[in-house]
Each structure stands twice: as C-alpha cells, then as structure tokens.
PDB file of C-alpha atoms in Angstrom:
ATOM      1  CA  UNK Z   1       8.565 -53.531 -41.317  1.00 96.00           C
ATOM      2  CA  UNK Z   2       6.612 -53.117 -38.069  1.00 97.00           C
ATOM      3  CA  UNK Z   3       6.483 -56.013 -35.790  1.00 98.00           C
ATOM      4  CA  UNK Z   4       3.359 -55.828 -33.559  1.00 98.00           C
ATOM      5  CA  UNK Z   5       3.432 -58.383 -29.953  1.00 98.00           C
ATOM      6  CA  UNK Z   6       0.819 -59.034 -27.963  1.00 98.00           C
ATOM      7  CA  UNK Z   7       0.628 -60.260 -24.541  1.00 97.00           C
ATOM      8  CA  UNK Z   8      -0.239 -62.311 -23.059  1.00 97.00           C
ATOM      9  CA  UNK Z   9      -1.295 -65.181 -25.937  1.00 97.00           C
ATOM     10  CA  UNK Z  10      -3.411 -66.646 -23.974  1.00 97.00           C
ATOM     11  CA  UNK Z  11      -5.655 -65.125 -20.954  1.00 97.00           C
ATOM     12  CA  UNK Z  12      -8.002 -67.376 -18.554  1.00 97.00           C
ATOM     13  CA  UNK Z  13      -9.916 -65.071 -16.975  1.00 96.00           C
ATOM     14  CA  UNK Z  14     -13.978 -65.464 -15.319  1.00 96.00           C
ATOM     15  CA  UNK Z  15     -17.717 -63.574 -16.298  1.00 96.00           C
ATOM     16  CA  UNK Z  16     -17.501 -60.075 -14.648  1.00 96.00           C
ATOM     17  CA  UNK Z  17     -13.388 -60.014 -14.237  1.00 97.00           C
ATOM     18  CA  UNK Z  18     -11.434 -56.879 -15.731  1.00 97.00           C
ATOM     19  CA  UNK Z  19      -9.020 -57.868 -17.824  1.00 98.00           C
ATOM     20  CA  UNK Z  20      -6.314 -56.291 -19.903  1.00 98.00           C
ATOM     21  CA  UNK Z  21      -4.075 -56.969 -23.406  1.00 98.00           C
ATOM     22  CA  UNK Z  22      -1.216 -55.319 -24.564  1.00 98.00           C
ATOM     23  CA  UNK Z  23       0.226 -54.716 -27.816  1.00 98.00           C
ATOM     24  CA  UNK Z  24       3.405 -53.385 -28.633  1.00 98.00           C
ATOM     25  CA  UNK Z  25       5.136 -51.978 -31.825  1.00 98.00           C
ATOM     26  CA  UNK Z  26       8.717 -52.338 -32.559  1.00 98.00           C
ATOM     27  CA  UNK Z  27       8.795 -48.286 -33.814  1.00 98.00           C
ATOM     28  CA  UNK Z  28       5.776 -45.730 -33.285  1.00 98.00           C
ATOM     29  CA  UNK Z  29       2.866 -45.941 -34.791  1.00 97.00           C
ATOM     30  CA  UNK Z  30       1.326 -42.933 -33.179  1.00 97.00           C
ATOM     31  CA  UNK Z  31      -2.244 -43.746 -32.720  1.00 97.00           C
ATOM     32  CA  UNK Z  32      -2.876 -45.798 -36.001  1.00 97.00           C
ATOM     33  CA  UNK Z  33      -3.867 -48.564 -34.059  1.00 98.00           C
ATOM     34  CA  UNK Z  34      -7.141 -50.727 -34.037  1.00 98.00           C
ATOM     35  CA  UNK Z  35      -8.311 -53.851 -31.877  1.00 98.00           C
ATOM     36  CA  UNK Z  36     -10.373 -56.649 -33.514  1.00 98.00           C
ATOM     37  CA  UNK Z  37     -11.843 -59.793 -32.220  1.00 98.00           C
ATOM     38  CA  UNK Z  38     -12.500 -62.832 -33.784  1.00 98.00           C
ATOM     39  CA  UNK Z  39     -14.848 -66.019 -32.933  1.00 98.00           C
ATOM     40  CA  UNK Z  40     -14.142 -69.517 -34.566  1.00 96.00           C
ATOM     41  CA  UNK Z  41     -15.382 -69.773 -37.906  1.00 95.00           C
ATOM     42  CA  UNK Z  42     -15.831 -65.902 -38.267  1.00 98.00           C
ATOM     43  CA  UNK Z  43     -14.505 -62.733 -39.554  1.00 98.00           C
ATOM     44  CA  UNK Z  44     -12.601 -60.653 -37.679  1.00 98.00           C
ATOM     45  CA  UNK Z  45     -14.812 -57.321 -36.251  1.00 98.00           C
ATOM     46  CA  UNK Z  46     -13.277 -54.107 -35.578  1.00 98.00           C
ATOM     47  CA  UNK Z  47     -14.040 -52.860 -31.848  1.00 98.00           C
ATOM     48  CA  UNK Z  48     -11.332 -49.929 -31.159  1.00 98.00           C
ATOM     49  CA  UNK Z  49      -9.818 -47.784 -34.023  1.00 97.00           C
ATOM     50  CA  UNK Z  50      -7.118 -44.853 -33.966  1.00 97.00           C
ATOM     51  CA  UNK Z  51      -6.027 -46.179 -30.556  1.00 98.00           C
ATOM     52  CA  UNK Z  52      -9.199 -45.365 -28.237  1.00 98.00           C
ATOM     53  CA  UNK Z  53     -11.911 -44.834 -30.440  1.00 97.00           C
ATOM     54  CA  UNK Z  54     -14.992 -47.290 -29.844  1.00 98.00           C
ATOM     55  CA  UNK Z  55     -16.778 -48.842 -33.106  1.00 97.00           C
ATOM     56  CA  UNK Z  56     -20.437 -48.178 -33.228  1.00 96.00           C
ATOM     57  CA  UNK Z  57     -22.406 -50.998 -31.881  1.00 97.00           C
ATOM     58  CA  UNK Z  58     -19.674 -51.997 -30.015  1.00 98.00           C
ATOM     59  CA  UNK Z  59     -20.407 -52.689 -25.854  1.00 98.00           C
ATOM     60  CA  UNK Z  60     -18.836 -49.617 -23.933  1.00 98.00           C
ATOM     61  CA  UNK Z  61     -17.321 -52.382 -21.376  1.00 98.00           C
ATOM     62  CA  UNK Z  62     -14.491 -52.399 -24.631  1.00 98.00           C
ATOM     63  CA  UNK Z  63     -11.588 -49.647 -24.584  1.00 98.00           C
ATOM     64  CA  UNK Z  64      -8.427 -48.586 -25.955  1.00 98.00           C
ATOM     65  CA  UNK Z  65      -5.710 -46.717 -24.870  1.00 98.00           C
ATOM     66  CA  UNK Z  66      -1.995 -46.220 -25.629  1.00 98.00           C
ATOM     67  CA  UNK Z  67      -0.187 -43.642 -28.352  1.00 98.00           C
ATOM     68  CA  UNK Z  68       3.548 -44.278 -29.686  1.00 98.00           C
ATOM     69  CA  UNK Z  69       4.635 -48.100 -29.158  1.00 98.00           C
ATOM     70  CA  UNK Z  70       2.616 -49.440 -26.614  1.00 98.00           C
ATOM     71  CA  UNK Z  71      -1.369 -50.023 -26.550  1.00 98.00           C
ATOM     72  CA  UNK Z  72      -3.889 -51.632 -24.035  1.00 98.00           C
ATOM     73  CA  UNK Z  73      -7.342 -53.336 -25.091  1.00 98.00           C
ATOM     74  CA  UNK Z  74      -9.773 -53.492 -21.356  1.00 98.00           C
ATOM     75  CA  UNK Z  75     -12.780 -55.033 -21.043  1.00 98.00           C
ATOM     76  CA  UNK Z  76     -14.058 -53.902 -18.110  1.00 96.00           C
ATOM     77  CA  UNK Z  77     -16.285 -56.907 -16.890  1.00 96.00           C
ATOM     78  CA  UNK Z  78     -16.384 -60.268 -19.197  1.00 97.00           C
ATOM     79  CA  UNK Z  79     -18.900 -61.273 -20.653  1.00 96.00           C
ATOM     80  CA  UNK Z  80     -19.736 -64.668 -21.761  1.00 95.00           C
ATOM     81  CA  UNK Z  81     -19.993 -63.477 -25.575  1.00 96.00           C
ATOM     82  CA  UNK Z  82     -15.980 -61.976 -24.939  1.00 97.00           C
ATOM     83  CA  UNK Z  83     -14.657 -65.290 -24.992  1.00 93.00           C
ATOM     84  CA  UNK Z  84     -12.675 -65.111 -28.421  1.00 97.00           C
ATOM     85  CA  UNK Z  85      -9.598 -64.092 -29.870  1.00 98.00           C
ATOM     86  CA  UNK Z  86      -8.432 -60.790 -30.056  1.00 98.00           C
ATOM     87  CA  UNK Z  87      -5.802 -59.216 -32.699  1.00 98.00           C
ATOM     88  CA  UNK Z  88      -4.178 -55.684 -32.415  1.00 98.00           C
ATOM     89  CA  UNK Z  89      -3.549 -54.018 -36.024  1.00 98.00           C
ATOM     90  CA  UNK Z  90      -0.999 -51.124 -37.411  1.00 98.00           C
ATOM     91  CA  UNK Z  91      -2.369 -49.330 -40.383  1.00 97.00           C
ATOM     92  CA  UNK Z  92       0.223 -46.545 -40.146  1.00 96.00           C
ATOM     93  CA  UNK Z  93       2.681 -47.312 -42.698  1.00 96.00           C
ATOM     94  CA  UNK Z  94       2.990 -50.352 -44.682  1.00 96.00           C
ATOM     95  CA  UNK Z  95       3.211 -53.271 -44.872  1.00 97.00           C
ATOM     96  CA  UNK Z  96       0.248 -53.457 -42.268  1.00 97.00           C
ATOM     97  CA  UNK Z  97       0.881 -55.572 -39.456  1.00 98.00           C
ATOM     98  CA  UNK Z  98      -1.012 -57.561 -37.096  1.00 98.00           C
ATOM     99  CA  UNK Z  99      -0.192 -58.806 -33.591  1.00 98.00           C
ATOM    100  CA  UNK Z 100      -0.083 -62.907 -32.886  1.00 98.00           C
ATOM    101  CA  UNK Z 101      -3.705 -62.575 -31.424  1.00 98.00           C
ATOM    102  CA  UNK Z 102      -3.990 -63.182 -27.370  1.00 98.00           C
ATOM    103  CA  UNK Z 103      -6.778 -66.474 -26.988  1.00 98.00           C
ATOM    104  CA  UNK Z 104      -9.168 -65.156 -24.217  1.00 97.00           C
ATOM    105  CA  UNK Z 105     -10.749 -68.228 -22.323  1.00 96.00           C
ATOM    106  CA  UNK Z 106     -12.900 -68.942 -19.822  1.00 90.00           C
ATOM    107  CA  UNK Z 107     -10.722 -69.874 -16.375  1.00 89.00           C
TER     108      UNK Z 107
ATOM    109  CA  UNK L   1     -25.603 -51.370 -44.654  1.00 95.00           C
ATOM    110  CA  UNK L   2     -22.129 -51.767 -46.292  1.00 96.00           C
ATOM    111  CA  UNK L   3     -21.478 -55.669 -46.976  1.00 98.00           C
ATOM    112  CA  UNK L   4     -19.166 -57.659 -48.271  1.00 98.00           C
ATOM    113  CA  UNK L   5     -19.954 -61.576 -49.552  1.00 98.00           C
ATOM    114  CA  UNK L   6     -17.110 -63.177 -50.713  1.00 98.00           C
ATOM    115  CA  UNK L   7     -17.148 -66.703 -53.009  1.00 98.00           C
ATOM    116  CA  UNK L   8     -17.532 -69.773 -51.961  1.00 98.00           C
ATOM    117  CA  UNK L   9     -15.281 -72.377 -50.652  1.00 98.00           C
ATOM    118  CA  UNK L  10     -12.435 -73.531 -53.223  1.00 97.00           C
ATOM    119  CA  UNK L  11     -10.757 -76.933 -53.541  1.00 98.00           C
ATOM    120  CA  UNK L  12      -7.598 -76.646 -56.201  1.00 97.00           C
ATOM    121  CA  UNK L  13      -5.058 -78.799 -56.846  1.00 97.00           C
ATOM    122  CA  UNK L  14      -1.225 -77.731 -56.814  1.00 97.00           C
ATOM    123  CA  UNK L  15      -0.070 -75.480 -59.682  1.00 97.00           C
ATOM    124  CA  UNK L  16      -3.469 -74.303 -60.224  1.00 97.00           C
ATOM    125  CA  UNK L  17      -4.647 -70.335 -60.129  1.00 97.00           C
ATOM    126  CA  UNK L  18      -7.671 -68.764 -58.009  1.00 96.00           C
ATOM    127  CA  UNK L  19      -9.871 -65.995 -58.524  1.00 98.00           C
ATOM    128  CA  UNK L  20     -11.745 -65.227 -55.005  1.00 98.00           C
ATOM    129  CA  UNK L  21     -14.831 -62.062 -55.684  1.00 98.00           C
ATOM    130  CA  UNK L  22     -15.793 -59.654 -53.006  1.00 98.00           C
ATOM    131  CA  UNK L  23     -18.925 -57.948 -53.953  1.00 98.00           C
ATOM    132  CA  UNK L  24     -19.290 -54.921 -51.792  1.00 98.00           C
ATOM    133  CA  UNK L  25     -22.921 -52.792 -51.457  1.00 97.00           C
ATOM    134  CA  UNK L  26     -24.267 -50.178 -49.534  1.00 96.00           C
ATOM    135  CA  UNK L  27     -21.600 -47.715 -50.109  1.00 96.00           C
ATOM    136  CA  UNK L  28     -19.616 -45.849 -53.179  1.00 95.00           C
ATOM    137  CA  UNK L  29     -17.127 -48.445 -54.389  1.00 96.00           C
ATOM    138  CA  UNK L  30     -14.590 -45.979 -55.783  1.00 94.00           C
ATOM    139  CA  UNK L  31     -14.428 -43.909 -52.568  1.00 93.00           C
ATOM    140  CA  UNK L  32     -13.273 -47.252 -50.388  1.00 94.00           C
ATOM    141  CA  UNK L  33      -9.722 -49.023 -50.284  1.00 95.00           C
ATOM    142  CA  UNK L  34     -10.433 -53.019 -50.319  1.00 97.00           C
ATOM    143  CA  UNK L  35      -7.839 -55.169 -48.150  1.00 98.00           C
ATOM    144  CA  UNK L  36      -7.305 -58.193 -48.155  1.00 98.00           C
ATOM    145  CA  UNK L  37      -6.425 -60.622 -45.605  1.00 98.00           C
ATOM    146  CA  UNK L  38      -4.412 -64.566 -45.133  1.00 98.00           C
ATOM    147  CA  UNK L  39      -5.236 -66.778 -41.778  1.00 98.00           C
ATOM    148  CA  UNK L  40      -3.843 -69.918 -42.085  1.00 98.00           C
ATOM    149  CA  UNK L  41      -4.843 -72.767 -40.583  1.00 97.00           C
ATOM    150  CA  UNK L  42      -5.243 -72.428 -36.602  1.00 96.00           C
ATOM    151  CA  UNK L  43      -2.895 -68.801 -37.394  1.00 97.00           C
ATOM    152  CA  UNK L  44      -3.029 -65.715 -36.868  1.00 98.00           C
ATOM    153  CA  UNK L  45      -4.019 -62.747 -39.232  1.00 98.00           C
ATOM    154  CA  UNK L  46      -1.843 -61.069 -42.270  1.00 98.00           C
ATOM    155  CA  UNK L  47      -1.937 -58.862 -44.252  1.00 98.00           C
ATOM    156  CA  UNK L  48      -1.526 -59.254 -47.703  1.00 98.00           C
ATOM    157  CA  UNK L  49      -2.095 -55.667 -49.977  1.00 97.00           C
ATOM    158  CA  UNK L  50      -5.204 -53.330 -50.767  1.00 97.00           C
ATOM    159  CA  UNK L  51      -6.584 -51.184 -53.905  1.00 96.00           C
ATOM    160  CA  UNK L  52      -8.010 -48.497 -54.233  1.00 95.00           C
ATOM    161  CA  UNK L  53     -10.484 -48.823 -56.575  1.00 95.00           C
ATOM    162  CA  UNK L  54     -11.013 -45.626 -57.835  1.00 93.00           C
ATOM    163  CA  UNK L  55      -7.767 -45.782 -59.681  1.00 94.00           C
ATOM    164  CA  UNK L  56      -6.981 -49.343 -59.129  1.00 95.00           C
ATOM    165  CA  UNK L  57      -3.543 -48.346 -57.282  1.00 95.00           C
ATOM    166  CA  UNK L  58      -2.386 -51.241 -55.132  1.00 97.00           C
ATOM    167  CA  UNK L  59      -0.355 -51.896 -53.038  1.00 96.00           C
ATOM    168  CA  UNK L  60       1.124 -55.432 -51.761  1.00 97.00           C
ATOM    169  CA  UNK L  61       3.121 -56.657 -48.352  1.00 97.00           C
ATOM    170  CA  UNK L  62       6.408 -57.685 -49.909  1.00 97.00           C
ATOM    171  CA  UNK L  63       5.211 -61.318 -48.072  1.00 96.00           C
ATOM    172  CA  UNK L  64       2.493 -61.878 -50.956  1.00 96.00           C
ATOM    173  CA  UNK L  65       4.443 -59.856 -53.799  1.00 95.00           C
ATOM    174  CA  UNK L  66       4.768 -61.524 -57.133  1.00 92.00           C
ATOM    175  CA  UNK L  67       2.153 -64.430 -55.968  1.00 92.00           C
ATOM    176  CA  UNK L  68      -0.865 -62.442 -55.666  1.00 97.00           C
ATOM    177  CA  UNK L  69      -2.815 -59.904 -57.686  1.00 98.00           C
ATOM    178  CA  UNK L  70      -5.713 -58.073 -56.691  1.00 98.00           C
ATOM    179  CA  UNK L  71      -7.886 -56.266 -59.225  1.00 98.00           C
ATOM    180  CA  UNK L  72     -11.471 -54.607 -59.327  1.00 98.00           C
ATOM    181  CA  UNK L  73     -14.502 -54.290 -61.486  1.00 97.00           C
ATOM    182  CA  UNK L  74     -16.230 -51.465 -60.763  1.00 97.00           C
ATOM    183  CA  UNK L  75     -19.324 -51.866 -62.720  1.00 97.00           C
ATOM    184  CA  UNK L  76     -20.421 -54.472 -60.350  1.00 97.00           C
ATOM    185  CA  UNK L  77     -18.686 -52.993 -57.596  1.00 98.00           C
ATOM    186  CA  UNK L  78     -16.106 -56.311 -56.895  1.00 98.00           C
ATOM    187  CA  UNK L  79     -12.953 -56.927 -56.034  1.00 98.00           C
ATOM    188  CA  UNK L  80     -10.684 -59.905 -56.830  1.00 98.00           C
ATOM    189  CA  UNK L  81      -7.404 -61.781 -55.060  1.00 98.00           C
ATOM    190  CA  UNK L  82      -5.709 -63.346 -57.779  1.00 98.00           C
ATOM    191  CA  UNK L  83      -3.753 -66.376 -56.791  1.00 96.00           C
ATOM    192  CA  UNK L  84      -1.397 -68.310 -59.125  1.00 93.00           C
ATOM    193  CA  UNK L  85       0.754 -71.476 -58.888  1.00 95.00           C
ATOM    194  CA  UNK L  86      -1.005 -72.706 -55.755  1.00 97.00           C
ATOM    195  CA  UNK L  87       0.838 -75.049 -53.223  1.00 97.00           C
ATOM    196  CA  UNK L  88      -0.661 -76.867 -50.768  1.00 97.00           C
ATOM    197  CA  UNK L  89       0.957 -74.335 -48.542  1.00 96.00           C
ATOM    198  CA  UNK L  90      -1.546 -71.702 -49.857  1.00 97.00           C
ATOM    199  CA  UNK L  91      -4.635 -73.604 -47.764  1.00 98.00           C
ATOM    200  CA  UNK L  92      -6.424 -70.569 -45.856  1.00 98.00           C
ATOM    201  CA  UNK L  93      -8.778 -68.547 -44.975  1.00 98.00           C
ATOM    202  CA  UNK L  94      -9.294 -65.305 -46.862  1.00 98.00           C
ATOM    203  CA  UNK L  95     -10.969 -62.566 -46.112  1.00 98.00           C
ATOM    204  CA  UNK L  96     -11.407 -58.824 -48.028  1.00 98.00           C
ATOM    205  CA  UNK L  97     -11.886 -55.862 -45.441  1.00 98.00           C
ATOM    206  CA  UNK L  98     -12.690 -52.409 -46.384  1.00 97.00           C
ATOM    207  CA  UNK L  99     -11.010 -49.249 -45.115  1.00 95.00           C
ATOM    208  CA  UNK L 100     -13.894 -46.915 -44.608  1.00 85.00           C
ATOM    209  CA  UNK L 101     -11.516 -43.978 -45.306  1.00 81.00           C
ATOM    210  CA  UNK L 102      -8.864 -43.332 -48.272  1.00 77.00           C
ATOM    211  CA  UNK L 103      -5.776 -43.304 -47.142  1.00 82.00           C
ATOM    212  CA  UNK L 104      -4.433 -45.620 -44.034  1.00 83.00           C
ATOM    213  CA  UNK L 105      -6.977 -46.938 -42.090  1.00 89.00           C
ATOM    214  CA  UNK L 106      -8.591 -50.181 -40.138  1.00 97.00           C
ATOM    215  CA  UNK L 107     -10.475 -52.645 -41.980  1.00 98.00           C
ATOM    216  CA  UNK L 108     -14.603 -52.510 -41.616  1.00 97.00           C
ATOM    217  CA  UNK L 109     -16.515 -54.380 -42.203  1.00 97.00           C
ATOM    218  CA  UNK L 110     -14.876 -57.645 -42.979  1.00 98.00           C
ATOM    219  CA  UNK L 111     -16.401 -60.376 -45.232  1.00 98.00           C
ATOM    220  CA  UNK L 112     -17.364 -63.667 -44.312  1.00 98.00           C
ATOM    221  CA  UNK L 113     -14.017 -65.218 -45.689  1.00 98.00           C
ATOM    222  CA  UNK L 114     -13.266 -67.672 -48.375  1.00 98.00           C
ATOM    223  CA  UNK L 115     -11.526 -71.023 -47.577  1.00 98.00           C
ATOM    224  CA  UNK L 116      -9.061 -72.568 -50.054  1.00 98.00           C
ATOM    225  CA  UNK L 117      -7.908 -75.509 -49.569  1.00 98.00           C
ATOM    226  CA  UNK L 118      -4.793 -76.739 -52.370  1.00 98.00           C
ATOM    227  CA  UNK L 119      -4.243 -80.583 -52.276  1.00 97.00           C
ATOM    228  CA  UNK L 120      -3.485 -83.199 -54.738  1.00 95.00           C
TER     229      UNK L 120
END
C-alpha cells in the first residue's frame, strides 16, 4: 500500500502570507495526485488534480506542483476563507490513500 | 450540475446493519465510478472502495473488506454502502465521491456526508 505524509500537520500562518504543504508518497505515484480542503462540518472539495491541475471555480491563488514522490499545495496569499484543513490524495493504484491532513490556522 | 445527497443521519445500536443512499443527478450514472469515503471522529480521511456502476465492478481497500458492501441501483441512479455488524467503533462520517472519469481518478464532487453514530 501507499503511505501518503503531509507536513507540516498543523500551519499558523496570517491573511496575505504565502504558504506551502507538502505531501509525500512512500513509492511514485507519478502525477496521480489531487489536493482537497475541508471546513468543519463539510465535505471535502477537490482544488488541484493530476498534480498541478486547478479545479474550475477554484481561486488561482491555489497551486500544485510535484511529479514522482513528492508534491507541494501553495496558496499564494491567505485568505480568510483558506483557513481549513487540507488533505493530499493518491488515486494511482489502489488501495487509494490519503495524507493525515495539515490544520491551516490563523497565527 | 452533478450532485450527490446522501441519507440522513443514523443512530444504530451494536450488531445492527446500515444501508447509507447516494442519489447522484446531473450526469450519466453508468459512465461515473462512485467512492466512498470513512472520517472518524476528529480523523482524517480514508478510503474505503468504489463501483463502477455500469457493471457494478467494485473494488474495496483491504481496511473495509468483508465489513462493507457497496452496491447500485441504476434505475434511480443510487448508490449504497452496506454496513453490517456495527460496533460502536463504526461512529463516522461518510461520504460518497464521484470520479468524474472511468478508470483512476480524484473524487468530485463529494456529498454532504452521512453521520452514523453506533451506541448501545
């Protein structure tokens, strides 16, 4: 099975900072990767797929980068709305895995 | 707009078996894989197996094997998670998710996620 980590789990970071996540897979995953963030009391909803590519609908401050093992999620300035949890997702081989989520909060 | 509205909120006691719906819309049913998804309390996501329900293939993580079926009608364009012999270890959140693709692929949208809570 693929193990997927995230870092850090927990983030305190300000409105209009740059901040970063990273996931990383225990084997390659090439770019069968997708970022979701979740809100208390709600569904998950998908921002990046296949490693980079942006949802529609979803704020262009959001991207995705990384191919192989290891992944990066960047929002480029926070806004108050990006204060959630975020969870980075395999979907190349089963069974699909999930990172531990990294808590973003405001500092 | 594709959707996905799951059942309501479930209270069971331990022992008993579940049958959560996820009626889907705004898309072809059969051309979809349905996923669904366990967060436990305060936890993080996992995944637990998919269909595809033009042939009603699945396919489970070995985590939820042998405790969980899923299933599909597709004359009202639903899905099911099965759950049997429920512990109150089994409390969670869960949610279906479709893969807009066939085939591997990320989960959108999600739906609004049934809780199930198991206590005596």
């Amino acid at each position: 099975d693929i193990q997927m980590t995230q870092s850090p789990s927990t983030l305190s970071a300000s409105v209009g900072d740059r901040v970063t996540i990273t996931c990383r897979a225990s084997q390659s995953i090439s770019s069968s990767l997708a970022w979701y963030q979740q809100k208390p009391g709600k569904a998950p909803k998908l921002l990046i797929y296949k490693a980079s590519s942006l949802q529609s609908g979803v704020p262009s401050r959001f991207s995705g980068n990384g191919s192989g093992t290891e992944f990066t999620l960047t929002i480029s300035s926070l806004q108050p709305d990006d204060f959630a949890t975020y969870y980075c997702q395999q979907y190349n081989s089963y069974p699909y895995s999930f990172g531990q989520g990294t808590k973003l909060e405001i500092k | 707009e594709v959707q996905l509205v799951q059942s309501g909120a479930e209270v069971k006691k331990p022992g008993e078996s579940l049958r959560i719906s996820c009626k889907t819309s705004g898309y072809n049913f059969t051309n979809s894989w349905i996923n669904w998804v366990r967060q436990m309390p305060g936890k993080g996501l996992e995944w637990m197996g998919r269909i595809d329900p033009g042939d009603s293939f699945t396919t489970y993580s070995p985590s939820f094997q042998g405790h969980v079926t899923i299933s599909t009608d597709k004359s009202i364009s639903t899905a099911y998670l099965h759950l049997s012999s429920l512990k109150p270890s089994d409390t969670a959140m869960f949610y279906c998710a479709r893969g807009p693709l066939t085939g591997h692929n990320w989960f959108d949208p999600w739906g609004q996620g049934t809780l199930v809570i198991v206590s005596s």
